[in-house]
mmCIF file of C-alpha atoms and ligand atoms in Angstrom:
data_model
loop_
_atom_site.group_PDB
_atom_site.id
_atom_site.type_symbol
_atom_site.label_atom_id
_atom_site.label_comp_id
_atom_site.label_asym_id
_atom_site.label_seq_id
_atom_site.Cartn_x
_atom_site.Cartn_y
_atom_site.Cartn_z
ATOM 1 C CA MET A 1 25.720 -32.186 -1.810
ATOM 2 C CA PRO A 2 25.403 -29.537 -4.522
ATOM 3 C CA TYR A 3 23.151 -26.612 -3.721
ATOM 4 C CA GLU A 4 19.527 -27.192 -4.585
ATOM 5 C CA ILE A 5 16.944 -24.426 -4.736
ATOM 6 C CA PRO A 6 14.281 -25.086 -2.069
ATOM 7 C CA GLN A 7 11.068 -26.483 -3.534
ATOM 8 C CA ARG A 8 8.963 -23.532 -2.381
ATOM 9 C CA LEU A 9 11.170 -21.113 -4.346
ATOM 10 C CA ARG A 10 11.358 -22.940 -7.651
ATOM 11 C CA SER A 11 8.367 -21.257 -9.259
ATOM 12 C CA LEU A 12 9.415 -17.725 -8.240
ATOM 13 C CA GLU A 13 10.375 -15.191 -10.875
ATOM 14 C CA PRO A 14 11.849 -11.695 -10.605
ATOM 15 C CA TYR A 15 9.143 -9.078 -9.958
ATOM 16 C CA LYS A 16 8.159 -7.452 -13.231
ATOM 17 C CA PRO A 17 6.595 -4.046 -12.793
ATOM 18 C CA SER A 18 4.496 -2.806 -15.687
ATOM 19 C CA PRO A 19 6.888 -1.239 -18.180
ATOM 20 C CA ASN A 20 7.156 2.509 -17.850
ATOM 21 C CA ASP A 21 7.759 3.437 -21.480
ATOM 22 C CA TYR A 22 4.194 4.712 -21.920
ATOM 23 C CA ASP A 23 2.965 8.284 -22.428
ATOM 24 C CA ILE A 24 0.577 7.915 -19.533
ATOM 25 C CA ILE A 25 1.365 5.723 -16.554
ATOM 26 C CA LEU A 26 -1.654 4.863 -14.429
ATOM 27 C CA ASN A 27 -0.597 1.367 -13.384
ATOM 28 C CA ALA A 28 1.145 1.590 -10.005
ATOM 29 C CA ASN A 29 -0.951 3.936 -7.836
ATOM 30 C CA GLU A 30 1.850 6.454 -7.620
ATOM 31 C CA SER A 31 1.111 10.123 -7.057
ATOM 32 C CA PHE A 32 0.930 12.208 -10.227
ATOM 33 C CA ILE A 33 2.665 15.020 -8.327
ATOM 34 C CA ASP A 34 6.475 14.936 -8.252
ATOM 35 C CA ALA A 35 7.922 16.457 -5.083
ATOM 36 C CA GLY A 36 11.292 16.660 -6.816
ATOM 37 C CA SER A 37 10.050 19.282 -9.242
ATOM 38 C CA ARG A 38 7.598 21.067 -6.908
ATOM 39 C CA LEU A 39 10.053 21.415 -4.019
ATOM 40 C CA GLN A 40 13.295 21.573 -5.981
ATOM 41 C CA GLY A 41 15.220 23.900 -3.659
ATOM 42 C CA LEU A 42 14.267 22.004 -0.534
ATOM 43 C CA VAL A 43 15.025 18.590 -2.010
ATOM 44 C CA GLY A 44 18.345 19.800 -3.441
ATOM 45 C CA ALA A 45 19.422 21.194 -0.078
ATOM 46 C CA ALA A 46 18.444 17.950 1.660
ATOM 47 C CA VAL A 47 20.580 15.900 -0.738
ATOM 48 C CA LYS A 48 23.498 18.282 -0.286
ATOM 49 C CA SER A 49 23.335 17.945 3.511
ATOM 50 C CA VAL A 50 24.052 14.200 3.391
ATOM 51 C CA LYS A 51 27.516 13.036 4.386
ATOM 52 C CA LEU A 52 28.067 10.225 1.946
ATOM 53 C CA ASN A 53 30.960 8.687 3.904
ATOM 54 C CA ARG A 54 28.869 8.181 7.064
ATOM 55 C CA TYR A 55 26.306 5.499 7.843
ATOM 56 C CA PRO A 56 22.729 6.753 8.111
ATOM 57 C CA ASP A 57 20.899 7.194 11.427
ATOM 58 C CA PRO A 58 19.585 3.676 12.164
ATOM 59 C CA MET A 59 16.603 5.092 14.085
ATOM 60 C CA CYS A 60 15.641 7.702 11.449
ATOM 61 C CA THR A 61 15.125 10.118 14.329
ATOM 62 C CA ARG A 62 14.465 13.290 12.367
ATOM 63 C CA LEU A 63 12.284 11.565 9.818
ATOM 64 C CA ARG A 64 10.212 10.018 12.600
ATOM 65 C CA GLU A 65 9.817 13.410 14.225
ATOM 66 C CA ALA A 66 8.659 14.988 10.972
ATOM 67 C CA TYR A 67 6.193 12.154 10.354
ATOM 68 C CA ALA A 68 4.919 12.371 13.926
ATOM 69 C CA ARG A 69 4.338 16.128 13.633
ATOM 70 C CA LEU A 70 2.484 15.735 10.370
ATOM 71 C CA TYR A 71 0.074 13.104 11.706
ATOM 72 C CA SER A 72 -0.031 14.101 15.409
ATOM 73 C CA LEU A 73 1.640 10.912 16.602
ATOM 74 C CA ASP A 74 4.263 10.066 19.201
ATOM 75 C CA PRO A 75 7.605 9.532 17.382
ATOM 76 C CA GLU A 76 8.465 6.847 19.951
ATOM 77 C CA ARG A 77 5.758 4.670 18.394
ATOM 78 C CA LEU A 78 7.141 4.804 14.855
ATOM 79 C CA THR A 79 9.518 2.499 13.016
ATOM 80 C CA VAL A 80 10.793 3.467 9.573
ATOM 81 C CA SER A 81 11.485 0.852 6.935
ATOM 82 C CA ASN A 82 12.859 0.678 3.418
ATOM 83 C CA GLY A 83 9.361 0.943 1.971
ATOM 84 C CA SER A 84 6.485 -0.648 3.876
ATOM 85 C CA ASP A 85 7.320 -3.637 1.719
ATOM 86 C CA GLU A 86 10.363 -4.300 3.923
ATOM 87 C CA MET A 87 8.228 -4.258 7.074
ATOM 88 C CA ILE A 88 5.688 -6.633 5.523
ATOM 89 C CA ALA A 89 8.565 -9.027 4.812
ATOM 90 C CA LEU A 90 9.932 -8.654 8.366
ATOM 91 C CA ILE A 91 6.556 -9.245 9.967
ATOM 92 C CA ILE A 92 5.962 -12.392 7.966
ATOM 93 C CA SER A 93 9.536 -13.720 8.227
ATOM 94 C CA ALA A 94 10.745 -12.669 11.678
ATOM 95 C CA ILE A 95 7.846 -11.431 13.802
ATOM 96 C CA ALA A 96 5.294 -14.152 13.021
ATOM 97 C CA PRO A 97 5.814 -17.027 15.465
ATOM 98 C CA ASP A 98 7.809 -20.092 14.392
ATOM 99 C CA ASN A 99 5.582 -22.304 12.225
ATOM 100 C CA GLY A 100 3.064 -19.486 12.375
ATOM 101 C CA THR A 101 0.031 -19.172 10.149
ATOM 102 C CA VAL A 102 -0.813 -16.002 8.257
ATOM 103 C CA LEU A 103 -4.380 -15.040 7.326
ATOM 104 C CA ILE A 104 -4.586 -13.283 3.968
ATOM 105 C CA TYR A 105 -7.543 -12.162 1.874
ATOM 106 C CA GLU A 106 -8.120 -12.763 -1.792
ATOM 107 C CA PRO A 107 -8.012 -10.363 -3.529
ATOM 108 C CA ASP A 108 -5.583 -8.169 -1.613
ATOM 109 C CA PHE A 109 -2.051 -6.761 -2.015
ATOM 110 C CA SER A 110 -0.068 -9.538 -3.685
ATOM 111 C CA MET A 111 3.061 -9.093 -1.555
ATOM 112 C CA TYR A 112 1.423 -10.696 1.516
ATOM 113 C CA ARG A 113 1.077 -13.979 -0.311
ATOM 114 C CA PHE A 114 4.452 -13.618 -1.927
ATOM 115 C CA TYR A 115 6.274 -13.271 1.401
ATOM 116 C CA ALA A 116 4.230 -16.048 3.011
ATOM 117 C CA GLN A 117 5.389 -18.344 0.232
ATOM 118 C CA LEU A 118 8.965 -17.036 0.281
ATOM 119 C CA TYR A 119 9.364 -17.694 4.004
ATOM 120 C CA GLY A 120 7.472 -20.969 3.957
ATOM 121 C CA ARG A 121 4.590 -19.715 6.091
ATOM 122 C CA LYS A 122 1.304 -21.486 6.112
ATOM 123 C CA ALA A 123 -1.340 -19.150 4.696
ATOM 124 C CA ILE A 124 -5.080 -19.201 5.307
ATOM 125 C CA VAL A 125 -6.608 -17.480 2.304
ATOM 126 C CA VAL A 126 -10.069 -16.005 2.882
ATOM 127 C CA ASP A 127 -12.000 -15.309 -0.298
ATOM 128 C CA LYS A 128 -13.799 -11.983 -0.279
ATOM 129 C CA GLY A 129 -16.651 -13.260 -2.428
ATOM 130 C CA PRO A 130 -18.403 -11.434 -5.265
ATOM 131 C CA GLY A 131 -18.884 -8.074 -3.498
ATOM 132 C CA LEU A 132 -15.121 -7.972 -2.736
ATOM 133 C CA ALA A 133 -15.835 -6.595 0.758
ATOM 134 C CA VAL A 134 -14.074 -7.756 3.930
ATOM 135 C CA ASP A 135 -16.354 -9.710 6.278
ATOM 136 C CA ILE A 136 -15.117 -8.992 9.804
ATOM 137 C CA ASP A 137 -17.222 -11.696 11.477
ATOM 138 C CA LEU A 138 -15.781 -14.287 9.105
ATOM 139 C CA THR A 139 -12.302 -12.908 9.743
ATOM 140 C CA ILE A 140 -12.701 -13.170 13.515
ATOM 141 C CA GLU A 141 -13.771 -16.769 13.112
ATOM 142 C CA GLN A 142 -10.945 -17.677 10.693
ATOM 143 C CA ALA A 143 -8.385 -15.795 12.801
ATOM 144 C CA ARG A 144 -8.768 -18.424 15.542
ATOM 145 C CA ARG A 145 -6.457 -20.565 13.412
ATOM 146 C CA ALA A 146 -4.042 -17.747 12.558
ATOM 147 C CA ASP A 147 -1.096 -16.072 14.287
ATOM 148 C CA VAL A 148 -0.988 -13.054 12.010
ATOM 149 C CA VAL A 149 -3.823 -11.362 10.115
ATOM 150 C CA ILE A 150 -2.694 -8.936 7.415
ATOM 151 C CA PHE A 151 -4.803 -6.850 5.053
ATOM 152 C CA SER A 152 -4.788 -3.503 3.298
ATOM 153 C CA ASN A 153 -7.318 -0.866 4.336
ATOM 154 C CA PRO A 154 -8.402 0.751 2.079
ATOM 155 C CA CYS A 155 -7.732 -2.288 -0.050
ATOM 156 C CA ASN A 156 -5.492 -2.539 -3.059
ATOM 157 C CA PRO A 157 -6.952 -3.625 -5.496
ATOM 158 C CA THR A 158 -10.634 -3.336 -4.501
ATOM 159 C CA SER A 159 -10.411 0.361 -3.435
ATOM 160 C CA LEU A 160 -12.885 -0.359 -0.629
ATOM 161 C CA VAL A 161 -12.428 0.602 3.023
ATOM 162 C CA VAL A 162 -13.417 -1.213 6.212
ATOM 163 C CA GLU A 163 -14.774 1.101 8.910
ATOM 164 C CA ARG A 164 -12.467 1.911 11.761
ATOM 165 C CA SER A 165 -14.918 0.520 14.362
ATOM 166 C CA GLU A 166 -14.955 -2.808 12.506
ATOM 167 C CA VAL A 167 -11.148 -2.961 12.311
ATOM 168 C CA LEU A 168 -10.920 -2.319 16.051
ATOM 169 C CA ARG A 169 -13.601 -4.932 16.730
ATOM 170 C CA LEU A 170 -11.398 -7.446 14.915
ATOM 171 C CA VAL A 171 -8.290 -6.371 16.842
ATOM 172 C CA SER A 172 -10.003 -6.756 20.216
ATOM 173 C CA SER A 173 -11.711 -10.047 19.295
ATOM 174 C CA THR A 174 -8.585 -11.971 18.319
ATOM 175 C CA ASP A 175 -5.320 -13.057 19.886
ATOM 176 C CA ALA A 176 -3.627 -12.896 16.492
ATOM 177 C CA LEU A 177 -1.307 -10.047 15.580
ATOM 178 C CA VAL A 178 -3.354 -7.776 13.290
ATOM 179 C CA VAL A 179 -1.424 -5.839 10.645
ATOM 180 C CA VAL A 180 -3.472 -3.109 8.964
ATOM 181 C CA ASP A 181 -1.727 -1.793 5.866
ATOM 182 C CA GLU A 182 -3.012 1.781 5.486
ATOM 183 C CA ALA A 183 -1.014 2.621 2.352
ATOM 184 C CA TYR A 184 -4.041 4.533 0.950
ATOM 185 C CA MET A 185 -5.612 5.883 4.143
ATOM 186 C CA GLU A 186 -4.836 9.517 3.277
ATOM 187 C CA PHE A 187 -7.588 9.168 0.672
ATOM 188 C CA SER A 188 -10.106 7.860 3.218
ATOM 189 C CA ASP A 189 -10.888 8.598 6.873
ATOM 190 C CA GLN A 190 -10.974 5.311 8.767
ATOM 191 C CA SER A 191 -7.438 5.148 10.126
ATOM 192 C CA VAL A 192 -6.660 3.310 13.357
ATOM 193 C CA MET A 193 -3.097 4.669 13.418
ATOM 194 C CA ASN A 194 -3.677 7.089 16.304
ATOM 195 C CA VAL A 195 -4.963 4.351 18.634
ATOM 196 C CA ALA A 196 -2.486 1.626 17.616
ATOM 197 C CA HIS A 197 -0.609 1.969 20.934
ATOM 198 C CA GLU A 198 -3.746 1.086 22.892
ATOM 199 C CA TYR A 199 -3.588 -2.492 21.600
ATOM 200 C CA ASP A 200 -0.777 -4.964 22.090
ATOM 201 C CA ASN A 201 -1.614 -6.905 18.925
ATOM 202 C CA LEU A 202 -1.912 -4.134 16.322
ATOM 203 C CA ILE A 203 0.600 -2.798 13.792
ATOM 204 C CA VAL A 204 -0.460 -0.111 11.324
ATOM 205 C CA LEU A 205 1.650 0.255 8.192
ATOM 206 C CA ARG A 206 1.858 3.527 6.308
ATOM 207 C CA THR A 207 3.948 4.566 3.329
ATOM 208 C CA CYS A 208 5.348 7.692 1.704
ATOM 209 C CA SER A 209 4.923 6.047 -1.722
ATOM 210 C CA LYS A 210 1.309 7.004 -2.448
ATOM 211 C CA ALA A 211 -0.227 10.209 -1.036
ATOM 212 C CA ILE A 212 3.130 11.826 -0.315
ATOM 213 C CA GLY A 213 4.508 10.995 -3.745
ATOM 214 C CA LEU A 214 7.920 9.656 -2.720
ATOM 215 C CA ALA A 215 7.784 6.144 -4.166
ATOM 216 C CA ALA A 216 11.354 6.489 -5.442
ATOM 217 C CA LEU A 217 12.748 6.944 -1.917
ATOM 218 C CA ARG A 218 11.300 3.719 -0.433
ATOM 219 C CA LEU A 219 9.976 4.985 2.902
ATOM 220 C CA GLY A 220 7.500 3.055 5.039
ATOM 221 C CA VAL A 221 6.373 3.832 8.574
ATOM 222 C CA ALA A 222 4.996 1.302 11.067
ATOM 223 C CA VAL A 223 2.880 2.567 13.972
ATOM 224 C CA ALA A 224 2.374 0.426 17.081
ATOM 225 C CA GLY A 225 2.623 0.333 20.864
ATOM 226 C CA LYS A 226 5.869 0.139 22.831
ATOM 227 C CA ARG A 227 6.334 -3.612 22.831
ATOM 228 C CA LEU A 228 5.795 -4.158 19.107
ATOM 229 C CA THR A 229 7.714 -0.994 18.179
ATOM 230 C CA ARG A 230 10.726 -2.197 20.118
ATOM 231 C CA LEU A 231 10.458 -5.541 18.385
ATOM 232 C CA MET A 232 10.285 -4.004 14.901
ATOM 233 C CA GLN A 233 13.215 -1.720 15.663
ATOM 234 C CA SER A 234 15.189 -4.727 16.889
ATOM 235 C CA VAL A 235 14.561 -7.074 13.972
ATOM 236 C CA LYS A 236 15.114 -4.618 11.128
ATOM 237 C CA SER A 237 18.533 -4.395 9.588
ATOM 238 C CA PRO A 238 20.337 -1.484 11.288
ATOM 239 C CA PHE A 239 20.893 0.780 8.291
ATOM 240 C CA ASN A 240 17.791 -0.170 6.377
ATOM 241 C CA VAL A 241 16.875 3.372 5.314
ATOM 242 C CA ASN A 242 19.567 5.215 3.382
ATOM 243 C CA ALA A 243 20.622 8.730 4.324
ATOM 244 C CA VAL A 244 19.437 10.381 1.090
ATOM 245 C CA SER A 245 15.931 9.009 1.592
ATOM 246 C CA GLN A 246 15.946 10.087 5.230
ATOM 247 C CA ALA A 247 17.050 13.623 4.379
ATOM 248 C CA ILE A 248 14.597 14.167 1.519
ATOM 249 C CA GLY A 249 11.818 12.434 3.448
ATOM 250 C CA GLU A 250 12.319 14.659 6.464
ATOM 251 C CA ALA A 251 12.336 17.798 4.300
ATOM 252 C CA VAL A 252 9.158 16.882 2.407
ATOM 253 C CA LEU A 253 7.282 15.591 5.458
ATOM 254 C CA SER A 254 7.947 18.923 7.149
ATOM 255 C CA GLN A 255 5.874 20.632 4.435
ATOM 256 C CA GLY A 256 2.433 20.011 5.894
ATOM 257 C CA ASP A 257 0.594 22.466 3.636
ATOM 258 C CA TYR A 258 2.250 21.007 0.548
ATOM 259 C CA ILE A 259 1.250 17.451 1.522
ATOM 260 C CA ARG A 260 -2.318 18.411 2.403
ATOM 261 C CA GLY A 261 -2.509 20.159 -0.974
ATOM 262 C CA CYS A 262 -1.286 17.000 -2.731
ATOM 263 C CA VAL A 263 -3.830 14.825 -0.943
ATOM 264 C CA LYS A 264 -6.637 17.237 -1.849
ATOM 265 C CA ALA A 265 -5.600 17.341 -5.509
ATOM 266 C CA ILE A 266 -5.354 13.539 -5.705
ATOM 267 C CA ILE A 267 -8.784 13.076 -4.096
ATOM 268 C CA GLU A 268 -10.275 15.569 -6.588
ATOM 269 C CA SER A 269 -8.650 13.677 -9.443
ATOM 270 C CA ARG A 270 -9.913 10.357 -8.104
ATOM 271 C CA ASP A 271 -13.463 11.708 -7.709
ATOM 272 C CA SER A 272 -13.557 13.161 -11.195
ATOM 273 C CA LEU A 273 -12.137 9.961 -12.686
ATOM 274 C CA TYR A 274 -14.802 7.964 -10.856
ATOM 275 C CA SER A 275 -17.611 10.302 -11.997
ATOM 276 C CA ALA A 276 -16.425 10.223 -15.588
ATOM 277 C CA LEU A 277 -16.393 6.409 -15.516
ATOM 278 C CA CYS A 278 -19.840 6.199 -13.914
ATOM 279 C CA VAL A 279 -21.539 8.019 -16.793
ATOM 280 C CA ILE A 280 -20.108 5.701 -19.459
ATOM 281 C CA LYS A 281 -22.927 3.683 -20.960
ATOM 282 C CA SER A 282 -21.640 0.306 -22.034
ATOM 283 C CA GLU A 283 -22.888 -3.202 -21.439
ATOM 284 C CA ARG A 284 -19.308 -4.345 -21.070
ATOM 285 C CA VAL A 285 -18.820 -2.275 -17.926
ATOM 286 C CA ARG A 286 -20.377 -4.251 -15.101
ATOM 287 C CA ARG A 287 -19.362 -2.277 -12.087
ATOM 288 C CA ILE A 288 -17.284 0.732 -11.099
ATOM 289 C CA PHE A 289 -16.276 0.453 -7.447
ATOM 290 C CA ARG A 290 -16.703 3.619 -5.398
ATOM 291 C CA PRO A 291 -13.101 4.288 -4.359
ATOM 292 C CA ASP A 292 -11.551 5.225 -1.023
ATOM 293 C CA THR A 293 -8.103 5.193 -2.649
ATOM 294 C CA ASN A 294 -6.206 7.061 -5.379
ATOM 295 C CA PHE A 295 -7.345 4.564 -8.004
ATOM 296 C CA VAL A 296 -10.578 3.238 -9.442
ATOM 297 C CA LEU A 297 -11.400 -0.436 -9.968
ATOM 298 C CA ILE A 298 -13.495 -1.344 -12.997
ATOM 299 C CA TRP A 299 -15.152 -4.707 -13.565
ATOM 300 C CA ALA A 300 -15.510 -5.122 -17.317
ATOM 301 C CA ASP A 301 -16.095 -7.870 -19.846
ATOM 302 C CA GLY A 302 -12.967 -8.364 -21.904
ATOM 303 C CA ALA A 303 -10.834 -6.447 -19.405
ATOM 304 C CA ARG A 304 -7.655 -7.947 -20.794
ATOM 305 C CA GLY A 305 -8.375 -6.773 -24.324
ATOM 306 C CA LEU A 306 -9.249 -3.312 -23.032
ATOM 307 C CA CYS A 307 -5.894 -3.087 -21.223
ATOM 308 C CA GLU A 308 -4.094 -4.145 -24.376
ATOM 309 C CA GLY A 309 -6.041 -1.579 -26.380
ATOM 310 C CA LEU A 310 -5.094 1.143 -23.914
ATOM 311 C CA ALA A 311 -1.440 0.077 -24.022
ATOM 312 C CA GLY A 312 -1.581 0.369 -27.805
ATOM 313 C CA MET A 313 -2.716 3.969 -27.312
ATOM 314 C CA GLY A 314 0.212 4.710 -24.974
ATOM 315 C CA ILE A 315 -1.723 4.346 -21.722
ATOM 316 C CA SER A 316 -0.677 1.854 -19.086
ATOM 317 C CA VAL A 317 -3.218 0.616 -16.515
ATOM 318 C CA ARG A 318 -3.204 -2.504 -14.361
ATOM 319 C CA GLY A 319 -5.169 -5.488 -15.624
ATOM 320 C CA LEU A 320 -6.307 -7.992 -12.974
ATOM 321 C CA GLY A 321 -8.357 -10.750 -14.595
ATOM 322 C CA ASP A 322 -11.816 -9.312 -15.268
ATOM 323 C CA TYR A 323 -10.860 -6.064 -13.556
ATOM 324 C CA ILE A 324 -8.947 -2.956 -14.530
ATOM 325 C CA ARG A 325 -7.249 -0.814 -11.908
ATOM 326 C CA VAL A 326 -6.666 2.784 -12.978
ATOM 327 C CA THR A 327 -4.605 5.202 -10.904
ATOM 328 C CA ALA A 328 -5.956 8.755 -10.669
ATOM 329 C CA GLY A 329 -3.651 10.921 -12.764
ATOM 330 C CA SER A 330 -3.416 14.590 -13.591
ATOM 331 C CA PRO A 331 -6.584 16.097 -15.122
ATOM 332 C CA GLU A 332 -5.024 15.771 -18.609
ATOM 333 C CA GLU A 333 -4.003 12.145 -18.021
ATOM 334 C CA ASN A 334 -7.486 11.270 -16.769
ATOM 335 C CA ALA A 335 -9.059 12.929 -19.796
ATOM 336 C CA ARG A 336 -6.805 11.002 -22.187
ATOM 337 C CA PHE A 337 -7.603 7.755 -20.393
ATOM 338 C CA ILE A 338 -11.365 8.379 -20.427
ATOM 339 C CA SER A 339 -11.505 9.197 -24.108
ATOM 340 C CA ALA A 340 -9.344 6.194 -25.029
ATOM 341 C CA PHE A 341 -11.430 3.902 -22.820
ATOM 342 C CA LYS A 342 -14.688 5.153 -24.367
ATOM 343 C CA ALA A 343 -13.315 4.706 -27.869
ATOM 344 C CA LEU A 344 -12.331 1.101 -27.093
ATOM 345 C CA LEU A 345 -15.737 0.306 -25.613
ATOM 346 C CA GLU A 346 -17.444 1.625 -28.744
ATOM 347 C CA GLU A 347 -15.350 -0.507 -31.096
HETATM 348 C C1 LIG B 401 1.738 0.542 -2.766
HETATM 349 C C2 LIG B 401 1.429 -0.260 -1.564
HETATM 350 C C3 LIG B 401 2.324 -0.321 -0.507
HETATM 351 C C4 LIG B 401 3.560 0.543 -0.546
HETATM 352 O O1 LIG B 401 4.683 -0.135 -0.414
HETATM 353 P P1 LIG B 401 6.071 0.622 -0.301
HETATM 354 O O2 LIG B 401 6.994 -0.502 -0.158
HETATM 355 O O3 LIG B 401 6.012 1.500 0.926
HETATM 356 O O4 LIG B 401 6.249 1.444 -1.538
HETATM 357 C C5 LIG B 401 2.012 -1.085 0.598
HETATM 358 N N1 LIG B 401 0.831 -1.728 0.668
HETATM 359 C C6 LIG B 401 -0.078 -1.658 -0.315
HETATM 360 C C7 LIG B 401 -1.379 -2.334 -0.158
HETATM 361 C C8 LIG B 401 0.212 -0.937 -1.468
HETATM 362 O O5 LIG B 401 -0.672 -0.907 -2.466
#
């Protein structure tokens, strides 16, 4: 029999990120601060230290230690992945039970659905409704039918956060494995990362791609108790994180003051972007969501046209149906975005 592409894969297409040939790139929630130029000496030395002929440390020991110091965690409870994206894929493909069901929200990070489809998992999709908030009581009820519950907190794309007490109420009210993707938690304060080991059904995912500004390196960190950590370390491919990423990651994560400074600057940028949007008077703007992330979500009539207009002015944002997601940029980038956005609304 000739090879046939499985039915569930036939509609898939290569992932197309927004093109990056714009003056101002506010489409992917990256940090506007580049560690490579701020910490040149340190990053250069880290690259130089790598022995290119040797395999990397499969356990990422030094990187885990640096991450643990930065966030006051036990390094034994950390697993490093090639971006948190890799761990999301592993959880859905390998860690979810055979024929398992995955509970996903809509809207939420699109990769959860993508991997559920890719690995032929049954997905229960819970609609967030018009307020776009997560309803924990509804989740507890729906989770009775699920083996894995996965969601981002704070959420991409809604920018909203679920309180820590509510997340923990979900974790202790369900038998399902709960995966809390805290990619944006540096910009909020409701993390459950430091208590993850107290639960045997909780994995917290973190990333170096957003607050820490190392998206290019692909570094994700999973935090969990002993049993789940051992499992994640056992199912990942041995040399998943390359040595250059480990070395630079370790060097940057050791710079606590630098990272805290980055987080502070990004939060200030986010707050000023939000304030500037809130004072815009236009009937087309229906709601600006108060963000707990490094981006702002706008609900606007004719969102698609507005995104196209911005692109025409050299500014790339993320259009999502009736919504526009704008990453907080440098003060100059925010100012350019705001004036372009206002001009388009007045047209
Ligand atoms: C950006 C993002 C990530 C980060 O993924 P990496 O693979 O670590 O770069 C994970 N989850 C959410 C919700 C995100 O928005």
